[in-house]
Coordinates of C-alpha atoms and ligand atoms in Angstrom, one line a residue:
M544 CA 56.6 -10.4 29.7
V545 CA 54.1 -7.7 30.5
A546 CA 53.2 -5.1 27.8
R547 CA 55.2 -2.4 29.6
E548 CA 58.4 -4.4 29.3
M549 CA 57.7 -5.4 25.7
L550 CA 57.2 -1.7 24.8
R551 CA 60.7 -1.1 26.3
Q552 CA 62.1 -3.5 23.7
L553 CA 61.1 -1.1 21.0
P554 CA 63.9 1.3 19.8
A555 CA 63.5 5.0 20.2
V556 CA 62.7 7.2 17.2
D557 CA 66.3 8.6 17.2
E558 CA 67.8 5.1 17.3
V559 CA 65.8 4.0 14.2
L560 CA 66.8 7.3 12.4
R561 CA 70.5 6.5 13.1
A562 CA 70.3 3.0 11.5
P563 CA 72.3 3.2 8.3
E564 CA 69.5 1.9 6.1
V565 CA 67.2 4.6 7.4
A566 CA 69.8 7.3 7.3
A567 CA 70.3 6.4 3.6
L568 CA 66.7 7.2 2.9
L569 CA 67.5 10.9 3.6
D570 CA 69.4 11.0 0.2
F571 CA 66.1 11.0 -1.6
A572 CA 63.3 11.7 0.9
P573 CA 62.8 14.8 3.0
R574 CA 63.7 14.3 6.7
G575 CA 60.1 15.1 7.7
I576 CA 58.8 12.2 5.6
V577 CA 61.3 9.8 7.1
V578 CA 60.6 10.9 10.7
Q579 CA 56.9 10.6 10.1
A580 CA 57.4 7.0 8.7
V581 CA 59.4 6.0 11.8
R582 CA 56.7 7.4 14.1
E583 CA 54.0 5.6 12.1
V584 CA 55.8 2.2 12.2
L585 CA 56.7 2.5 15.9
D586 CA 53.0 3.4 16.7
R587 CA 51.9 0.4 14.8
W588 CA 54.2 -1.9 16.9
R589 CA 53.0 -0.2 20.1
R590 CA 49.4 -0.7 19.2
S591 CA 50.0 -4.3 18.3
I592 CA 51.7 -4.9 21.7
M593 CA 48.9 -3.2 23.6
E594 CA 46.4 -5.5 21.8
G595 CA 48.3 -8.4 23.3
N596 CA 50.6 -9.5 20.5
A597 CA 54.0 -10.3 21.8
P598 CA 56.8 -9.5 19.3
E599 CA 59.0 -12.4 18.5
G600 CA 62.8 -12.3 18.6
R601 CA 65.4 -10.3 20.3
R602 CA 65.7 -6.6 20.4
E603 CA 68.1 -6.4 17.5
S604 CA 65.9 -8.5 15.2
I605 CA 62.9 -6.3 16.2
T606 CA 64.8 -3.2 15.3
S607 CA 65.9 -4.6 12.0
R608 CA 62.2 -5.5 11.2
I609 CA 61.2 -2.0 12.1
V610 CA 63.9 -0.5 9.9
K611 CA 62.6 -2.6 7.0
E612 CA 59.1 -1.4 7.6
V613 CA 60.2 2.2 7.7
R614 CA 61.9 1.8 4.3
E615 CA 58.6 0.5 2.9
E616 CA 56.6 3.2 4.6
V617 CA 58.9 5.9 3.1
K618 CA 58.6 4.3 -0.4
R619 CA 54.9 4.2 0.0
S620 CA 54.8 7.9 1.0
L621 CA 56.8 8.9 -2.0
R622 CA 54.3 7.3 -4.4
P623 CA 51.4 9.4 -5.6
R624 CA 48.5 9.0 -3.3
L625 CA 45.7 9.8 -5.8
R626 CA 45.8 6.7 -8.1
R627 CA 43.9 5.4 -11.0
V628 CA 41.1 2.9 -10.1
I629 CA 39.2 0.6 -12.4
N630 CA 35.7 0.8 -11.2
A631 CA 34.1 -2.7 -11.6
T632 CA 31.5 -2.0 -8.8
G633 CA 28.7 -1.3 -11.3
V634 CA 28.0 2.0 -9.4
V635 CA 28.2 4.6 -12.2
L636 CA 28.4 7.8 -10.2
H637 CA 30.5 6.4 -7.4
T638 CA 31.2 9.3 -5.1
N639 CA 34.2 7.7 -3.5
L640 CA 35.7 7.0 -6.9
G641 CA 35.3 10.5 -8.2
R642 CA 31.7 10.4 -9.6
A643 CA 31.5 11.1 -13.3
V644 CA 34.2 10.2 -15.8
L645 CA 34.7 13.1 -18.2
A646 CA 33.9 12.9 -21.9
G647 CA 36.9 13.0 -24.2
E648 CA 35.9 16.5 -25.3
A649 CA 35.9 17.6 -21.6
Q650 CA 39.3 16.0 -21.0
E651 CA 40.8 17.9 -24.0
A652 CA 39.3 21.2 -22.7
V653 CA 40.9 20.6 -19.3
H654 CA 44.2 19.9 -21.0
M655 CA 43.9 23.1 -23.0
A656 CA 43.0 25.2 -20.0
A657 CA 45.8 23.6 -17.9
S658 CA 48.6 23.8 -20.3
G659 CA 48.4 27.5 -21.3
Y660 CA 46.7 30.8 -20.7
S661 CA 43.1 31.3 -21.7
N662 CA 40.5 34.1 -21.9
L663 CA 39.0 32.9 -18.6
E664 CA 38.2 36.5 -17.5
L665 CA 38.9 38.4 -20.7
D666 CA 36.6 39.6 -23.4
L667 CA 38.7 38.9 -26.5
A668 CA 36.4 41.1 -28.7
S669 CA 36.9 44.3 -26.6
G670 CA 40.1 43.4 -24.8
K671 CA 38.4 44.3 -21.6
R672 CA 38.0 42.4 -18.4
G673 CA 35.3 39.7 -18.7
S674 CA 33.6 37.2 -16.5
R675 CA 34.4 33.5 -16.1
Y676 CA 30.7 32.8 -16.0
V677 CA 29.9 34.0 -19.5
H678 CA 31.5 30.9 -21.1
L679 CA 28.8 28.9 -19.4
E680 CA 25.8 31.1 -19.1
E681 CA 24.6 31.2 -22.7
L682 CA 24.9 27.4 -22.9
L683 CA 23.1 26.9 -19.7
T684 CA 20.2 29.3 -20.5
G685 CA 19.9 27.9 -24.0
L686 CA 19.8 24.3 -22.7
T687 CA 17.5 24.8 -19.8
G688 CA 15.2 27.7 -20.9
A689 CA 16.2 29.8 -17.8
E690 CA 16.8 33.5 -18.0
A691 CA 20.2 33.5 -16.3
A692 CA 22.8 31.0 -14.9
M693 CA 25.9 30.8 -12.8
V694 CA 28.2 28.1 -11.5
V695 CA 30.0 27.5 -8.2
N696 CA 32.1 24.7 -6.8
N697 CA 29.5 22.1 -6.1
N698 CA 25.8 21.9 -5.5
A699 CA 26.1 22.1 -1.8
G700 CA 27.7 25.5 -2.4
A701 CA 25.0 26.4 -4.8
V702 CA 22.3 25.8 -2.2
L703 CA 24.3 27.6 0.4
L704 CA 24.8 30.6 -1.8
A705 CA 21.1 30.7 -3.0
L706 CA 19.8 30.5 0.6
S707 CA 22.2 33.0 1.9
T708 CA 21.3 35.5 -0.8
L709 CA 17.6 35.1 -0.9
A710 CA 16.7 34.3 2.7
R711 CA 19.5 35.3 5.2
G712 CA 17.8 36.2 8.5
R713 CA 14.4 35.3 7.1
E714 CA 12.3 32.1 6.8
V715 CA 12.4 29.3 4.3
I716 CA 9.5 26.9 4.2
V717 CA 10.3 23.2 3.5
S718 CA 8.3 20.0 3.6
R719 CA 9.3 17.6 6.4
G720 CA 9.4 14.9 3.7
Q721 CA 12.3 16.8 2.0
L722 CA 14.7 17.5 4.9
V723 CA 17.3 15.2 3.3
E724 CA 20.8 14.2 4.1
I725 CA 23.0 13.7 1.0
G726 CA 25.9 11.7 2.5
G727 CA 28.9 13.4 3.9
S728 CA 27.8 16.4 5.8
F729 CA 25.1 17.9 3.5
R730 CA 21.9 18.1 5.5
I731 CA 19.2 20.6 4.5
P732 CA 18.7 21.8 8.1
D733 CA 22.5 22.3 8.6
V734 CA 23.0 24.1 5.3
M735 CA 20.0 26.3 6.1
A736 CA 21.5 27.2 9.5
Q737 CA 24.9 27.9 7.9
S738 CA 23.3 30.2 5.3
G739 CA 21.7 32.3 8.1
A740 CA 18.2 31.4 6.9
I741 CA 15.6 30.1 9.3
L742 CA 14.1 26.7 8.5
V743 CA 10.3 26.4 8.8
E744 CA 9.2 22.8 8.5
V745 CA 5.7 22.0 7.4
G746 CA 3.6 18.9 6.9
T747 CA 4.7 15.4 8.0
T748 CA 7.3 13.0 6.8
N749 CA 4.9 11.3 4.4
K750 CA 2.3 13.9 3.6
T751 CA 2.5 17.6 2.9
Y752 CA -0.3 19.6 1.3
P753 CA -0.5 23.2 -0.1
Q754 CA -2.5 24.2 3.0
D755 CA 0.5 23.4 5.2
Y756 CA 2.5 26.0 3.4
R757 CA -0.3 28.5 3.5
R758 CA -0.5 28.2 7.3
A759 CA 3.3 28.8 7.6
I760 CA 3.6 31.7 5.2
G761 CA 4.0 35.0 7.1
P762 CA 5.8 38.4 7.0
Q763 CA 9.1 36.7 7.6
T764 CA 8.8 34.2 4.8
A765 CA 11.5 34.8 2.1
L766 CA 11.4 31.6 0.1
L767 CA 9.6 28.4 -0.7
L768 CA 12.1 25.5 -1.1
H769 CA 11.5 22.2 -2.9
V770 CA 14.3 19.6 -2.4
H771 CA 14.4 16.6 -4.7
T772 CA 14.6 13.6 -2.6
S773 CA 17.5 12.3 -4.8
N774 CA 18.8 9.5 -2.7
Y775 CA 15.6 7.9 -1.2
R776 CA 12.0 7.3 -2.1
L777 CA 8.9 7.6 -0.1
V778 CA 6.5 4.9 -1.1
G779 CA 3.0 4.0 0.2
F780 CA 0.7 6.5 1.9
V781 CA 2.5 9.6 0.4
R782 CA 1.6 13.1 -0.7
E783 CA 4.3 15.4 -1.7
I784 CA 3.9 18.8 -3.1
T785 CA 5.1 19.4 -6.7
V786 CA 7.3 22.2 -7.9
A787 CA 4.3 23.4 -10.0
E788 CA 2.0 23.6 -6.9
L789 CA 4.7 25.4 -5.0
V790 CA 5.1 27.9 -7.9
S791 CA 1.4 28.7 -7.9
L792 CA 1.6 29.3 -4.1
G793 CA 4.6 31.5 -4.7
R794 CA 2.8 33.5 -7.3
E795 CA -0.2 34.0 -5.0
Y796 CA 2.0 35.2 -2.1
N797 CA 4.6 36.9 -4.2
L798 CA 7.4 34.6 -2.9
P799 CA 10.3 33.1 -4.9
V800 CA 10.4 29.3 -5.3
M801 CA 13.6 27.4 -5.4
S802 CA 14.1 23.8 -6.4
D803 CA 17.2 21.9 -5.3
L804 CA 17.3 19.1 -7.9
G805 CA 20.5 17.5 -6.8
S806 CA 21.2 15.1 -9.6
G807 CA 19.8 17.4 -12.3
S808 CA 19.5 15.7 -15.6
L809 CA 19.3 17.5 -18.9
V810 CA 17.9 14.5 -20.8
D811 CA 14.8 12.4 -19.8
L812 CA 16.4 9.1 -19.1
S813 CA 13.0 7.4 -18.6
A814 CA 12.8 6.8 -22.4
L815 CA 15.9 4.7 -22.0
G816 CA 14.6 2.4 -19.3
L817 CA 15.6 4.4 -16.2
P818 CA 13.2 5.8 -13.6
H819 CA 11.8 9.3 -14.4
E820 CA 13.8 12.1 -12.8
P821 CA 12.5 15.6 -13.2
T822 CA 14.8 17.3 -15.7
V823 CA 16.2 20.8 -15.3
Q824 CA 14.1 22.0 -18.3
E825 CA 10.9 20.6 -16.8
T826 CA 11.6 22.3 -13.5
V827 CA 12.4 25.6 -15.1
A828 CA 9.3 25.3 -17.3
A829 CA 7.2 24.5 -14.1
G830 CA 8.1 28.1 -13.1
A831 CA 10.8 27.6 -10.4
D832 CA 12.6 30.9 -9.9
V833 CA 15.9 29.2 -8.9
V834 CA 17.1 25.7 -9.7
T835 CA 20.3 24.1 -8.4
F836 CA 22.0 20.9 -9.5
S837 CA 25.3 19.1 -9.6
G838 CA 27.7 19.1 -12.5
D839 CA 29.1 15.6 -11.7
K840 CA 25.9 13.6 -11.1
L841 CA 23.6 12.7 -14.0
L842 CA 25.0 15.6 -16.1
G843 CA 28.3 13.6 -16.2
G844 CA 30.6 16.6 -16.0
P845 CA 33.1 18.0 -13.5
Q846 CA 32.3 18.7 -9.9
A847 CA 30.3 21.9 -9.9
G848 CA 27.1 23.5 -8.6
I849 CA 24.9 24.9 -11.3
I850 CA 22.3 27.6 -10.6
V851 CA 19.8 28.6 -13.2
G852 CA 16.8 30.9 -12.9
R853 CA 15.4 34.4 -12.9
R854 CA 18.0 37.1 -13.8
Q855 CA 17.2 39.3 -10.8
Y856 CA 18.0 36.4 -8.3
I857 CA 21.1 35.3 -10.2
E858 CA 22.4 38.9 -10.2
M859 CA 21.9 39.1 -6.5
M860 CA 23.9 35.9 -6.0
R861 CA 26.7 37.1 -8.2
K862 CA 27.1 40.1 -5.8
N863 CA 27.2 38.0 -2.7
P864 CA 30.8 37.8 -1.3
L865 CA 30.2 34.0 -0.9
T866 CA 30.4 33.7 -4.7
R867 CA 34.0 34.6 -4.6
A868 CA 34.7 31.9 -1.9
L869 CA 32.8 29.3 -4.0
R870 CA 34.3 30.3 -7.3
V871 CA 35.0 27.6 -9.9
D872 CA 38.5 27.3 -11.3
K873 CA 39.4 27.4 -15.0
L874 CA 39.7 23.6 -15.2
T875 CA 36.1 23.3 -14.1
V876 CA 34.9 26.0 -16.5
A877 CA 36.7 24.2 -19.3
A878 CA 35.3 20.7 -18.5
L879 CA 31.8 22.0 -17.9
E880 CA 31.7 24.0 -21.1
A881 CA 32.8 21.1 -23.2
T882 CA 30.3 18.7 -21.5
L883 CA 27.4 21.2 -21.9
R884 CA 28.3 21.6 -25.6
L885 CA 27.6 17.9 -26.1
Y886 CA 24.1 18.4 -24.8
L887 CA 23.3 20.8 -27.7
E888 CA 22.6 17.6 -29.5
P889 CA 21.1 15.2 -27.0
Q890 CA 22.1 12.1 -29.1
K891 CA 25.7 13.3 -29.0
A892 CA 25.5 13.6 -25.2
L893 CA 24.1 10.1 -24.9
A894 CA 26.9 8.7 -27.1
K895 CA 29.8 10.7 -25.6
V896 CA 29.2 11.4 -22.0
P897 CA 30.6 8.3 -20.2
A898 CA 28.0 8.5 -17.4
L899 CA 25.1 8.5 -19.8
R900 CA 26.7 5.9 -22.0
M901 CA 27.2 3.6 -19.0
L902 CA 23.7 4.2 -17.6
T903 CA 22.0 3.4 -20.9
A904 CA 24.1 0.6 -22.3
P905 CA 21.9 -2.4 -22.9
R906 CA 22.5 -5.5 -20.8
S907 CA 23.2 -7.6 -23.9
E908 CA 26.2 -5.3 -24.7
I909 CA 27.7 -5.7 -21.2
A910 CA 27.0 -9.5 -21.3
E911 CA 28.9 -9.8 -24.6
R912 CA 31.9 -8.0 -23.1
A913 CA 31.7 -10.1 -19.9
E914 CA 31.6 -13.4 -21.9
A915 CA 34.6 -12.4 -24.0
A916 CA 36.6 -11.2 -20.9
A917 CA 35.7 -14.4 -19.0
R918 CA 36.9 -16.6 -21.9
R919 CA 40.2 -14.9 -22.0
L920 CA 40.6 -14.9 -18.3
R921 CA 40.0 -18.6 -18.0
G922 CA 42.8 -19.2 -20.5
M923 CA 45.1 -16.8 -18.6
L924 CA 44.4 -18.1 -15.1
A925 CA 44.8 -21.8 -16.1
G926 CA 42.4 -23.2 -13.5
K927 CA 43.8 -21.1 -10.6
A928 CA 40.3 -19.5 -10.2
L929 CA 36.8 -20.3 -11.2
V930 CA 35.6 -17.6 -13.7
E931 CA 32.0 -17.3 -14.6
V932 CA 29.6 -14.7 -16.0
E933 CA 26.6 -13.8 -13.9
A934 CA 23.5 -11.6 -14.3
T935 CA 23.7 -8.7 -11.9
F936 CA 22.3 -5.2 -11.4
S937 CA 24.2 -1.9 -11.7
Q938 CA 23.4 1.2 -9.7
V939 CA 23.3 4.9 -10.6
G940 CA 25.0 6.1 -7.4
G941 CA 25.9 9.6 -6.5
G942 CA 22.6 9.8 -4.6
A943 CA 20.6 9.6 -7.7
M944 CA 17.8 7.2 -8.7
P945 CA 18.2 5.1 -5.6
T946 CA 15.6 2.5 -6.6
A947 CA 17.0 2.0 -10.2
E948 CA 18.3 -1.5 -10.7
I949 CA 19.9 -1.6 -14.1
P950 CA 20.2 -5.2 -15.4
S951 CA 23.8 -5.9 -16.1
A952 CA 26.4 -8.7 -16.5
A953 CA 29.5 -9.4 -14.4
V954 CA 32.5 -11.6 -14.5
T955 CA 32.8 -13.4 -11.2
I956 CA 36.0 -14.9 -9.8
R957 CA 36.5 -17.5 -7.1
P958 CA 40.2 -17.9 -6.4
R959 CA 41.3 -21.4 -5.4
A960 CA 44.4 -20.6 -3.4
M961 CA 43.3 -17.5 -1.4
S962 CA 40.2 -16.0 0.1
V963 CA 38.1 -13.7 -1.9
S964 CA 38.9 -10.8 0.5
E965 CA 42.6 -11.5 0.0
L966 CA 42.0 -11.2 -3.8
A967 CA 40.1 -8.0 -3.3
Q968 CA 42.9 -6.5 -1.2
R969 CA 45.5 -7.4 -3.7
L970 CA 43.5 -5.8 -6.4
R971 CA 43.1 -2.6 -4.4
G972 CA 46.9 -2.5 -3.9
G973 CA 47.6 -2.9 -7.6
E974 CA 48.5 -0.3 -10.2
P975 CA 45.9 0.6 -11.4
A976 CA 43.8 -0.4 -8.4
V977 CA 40.7 -2.5 -9.1
M978 CA 37.4 -2.2 -7.1
G979 CA 34.8 -4.9 -7.4
R980 CA 32.0 -6.1 -5.2
L981 CA 32.5 -8.9 -2.7
Q982 CA 29.6 -11.3 -2.7
E983 CA 29.9 -14.3 -0.4
D984 CA 32.7 -16.5 -1.9
R985 CA 33.3 -14.5 -5.1
L986 CA 34.4 -11.2 -6.5
V987 CA 31.8 -9.7 -8.8
L988 CA 33.2 -7.4 -11.5
D989 CA 30.4 -5.5 -13.3
L990 CA 31.7 -4.4 -16.7
R991 CA 29.1 -1.6 -17.1
T992 CA 31.4 0.8 -15.2
V993 CA 34.6 -0.5 -16.8
L994 CA 35.6 1.6 -19.8
P995 CA 36.3 -0.6 -22.9
E996 CA 39.8 0.8 -23.1
E997 CA 40.4 -0.3 -19.5
E998 CA 39.6 -4.0 -20.1
E999 CA 43.1 -5.0 -21.0
D1000 CA 44.5 -3.4 -17.8
L1001 CA 41.7 -5.1 -15.8
L1002 CA 42.6 -8.5 -17.1
K1003 CA 46.3 -8.0 -16.4
A1004 CA 45.5 -6.8 -12.9
L1005 CA 43.4 -9.9 -12.3
V1006 CA 46.0 -12.3 -13.5
K1007 CA 48.7 -10.6 -11.4
A1008 CA 46.5 -10.7 -8.3
V1009 CA 45.5 -14.4 -8.7
L1010 CA 48.8 -15.8 -9.9
G1011 CA 50.8 -13.6 -7.6
G1012 CA 49.0 -15.4 -4.8
E1013 CA 50.2 -18.8 -5.9
E1014 CA 53.9 -17.9 -5.9
S1015 CA 54.1 -16.4 -2.4
Ligands
PLP659 C1 23.8 15.6 -4.3 C2 22.9 16.7 -3.8 C3 23.4 17.8 -3.2 C4 24.9 18.1 -3.0 O1 25.5 18.2 -4.3 P1 27.1 18.1 -4.4 O2 27.3 18.4 -5.8 O3 27.5 16.8 -4.0 O4 27.6 19.2 -3.5 C5 22.5 18.7 -2.7 N1 21.1 18.5 -2.8 C6 20.6 17.4 -3.4 C7 19.1 17.2 -3.5 C8 21.5 16.4 -3.9 O5 21.0 15.3 -4.5

């Protein structure tokens, strides 16, 4: 039979909708959802036929299979789509898994802000209208040493707002070694174009000197921009300009200097075995007039773009209409305030901010947890999979510290009755879903990114995925 004839064997949308089992779905699912499911299933069958797969059976049996698939599709659509995932990838700030896990204090603050009214924009002392930024500004200036601070939706928004405010229609000078792309669609040249500022590239990919900036500075220059190359490293024959050098040039020519730090840490993690990242305090102290960084990278808070710097520039940004479009909501204000409060005592932040705790946990601690989990798992799986503990490396993720390899320990699983990709797929489909790393013939589960309170659920999910495979 040619594909065209096979396609004619497929029922029409209306016919599927009239089938009693499908019609019954309308008692609990909106018609739009059911129709969408029917279209989706029929499309899948059509694609499969066009790819050369002949459907088996008569027309009636094809229709009844389609009806069954529609029921499953509708059930799937009615389940929440945003689901909990146990992150056993070892990538701490996994952007696809939501970056930073919030500290307990931040979770409570979100709950408070979500479950009632708050003084988000009310000054309780005077009873007058207030600003949602005051809750954060004093903390941010106190922690970073900057004169003023504000917060927007994310760091991409912070960079856009700063460029649009300080350099719209004028020139911004950036080193060619710093024209970064930060995943997704954040590329410095594109953000620059969007802001209305004109990009002036100087130097070369690997070497840029102060004289390169001097040659480019002219009457149209509005800003000298330094971008932290968060997600890659130039090594070898390299000369990059420092923020301090840029600041002294800025002073000489009376130009503001902005530093986009990206990952923006408030604690120096190099004392804890991680590579040195310039901290926000260091960058402010070096004299940068505007510093931007993310709330959900090394800070370990909610998604936000934080801007600190000289009061005159922050005031100009507040008045930019873009600020309203990039405004943070109350849940973000609540979570960020609670997270920043932990940093008032850096030891507290290290102990309570999950991202920092995960990044700095010693290998021995992870290895102990892995050994204990592996022992229990061996008992529970009764030989249906080979369970071992292996040395591995975790990563920071979120486009931060790309070269950092953090020694860690993982539980590895080689199922006997199914392929490792089948196991991984089962784990992704579970509730909660589990994400590990596929490595040749085994699934690697790095416990560094698994919260201790998630271990029980992780073991249950593994047992279900491995033994479930035996039964079917
Ligand atoms: C991550 C990053 C951004 C984008 O920040 P988001 O919070 O993801 O919007 C911008 N600039 C640099 C240098 C970054 O590392």
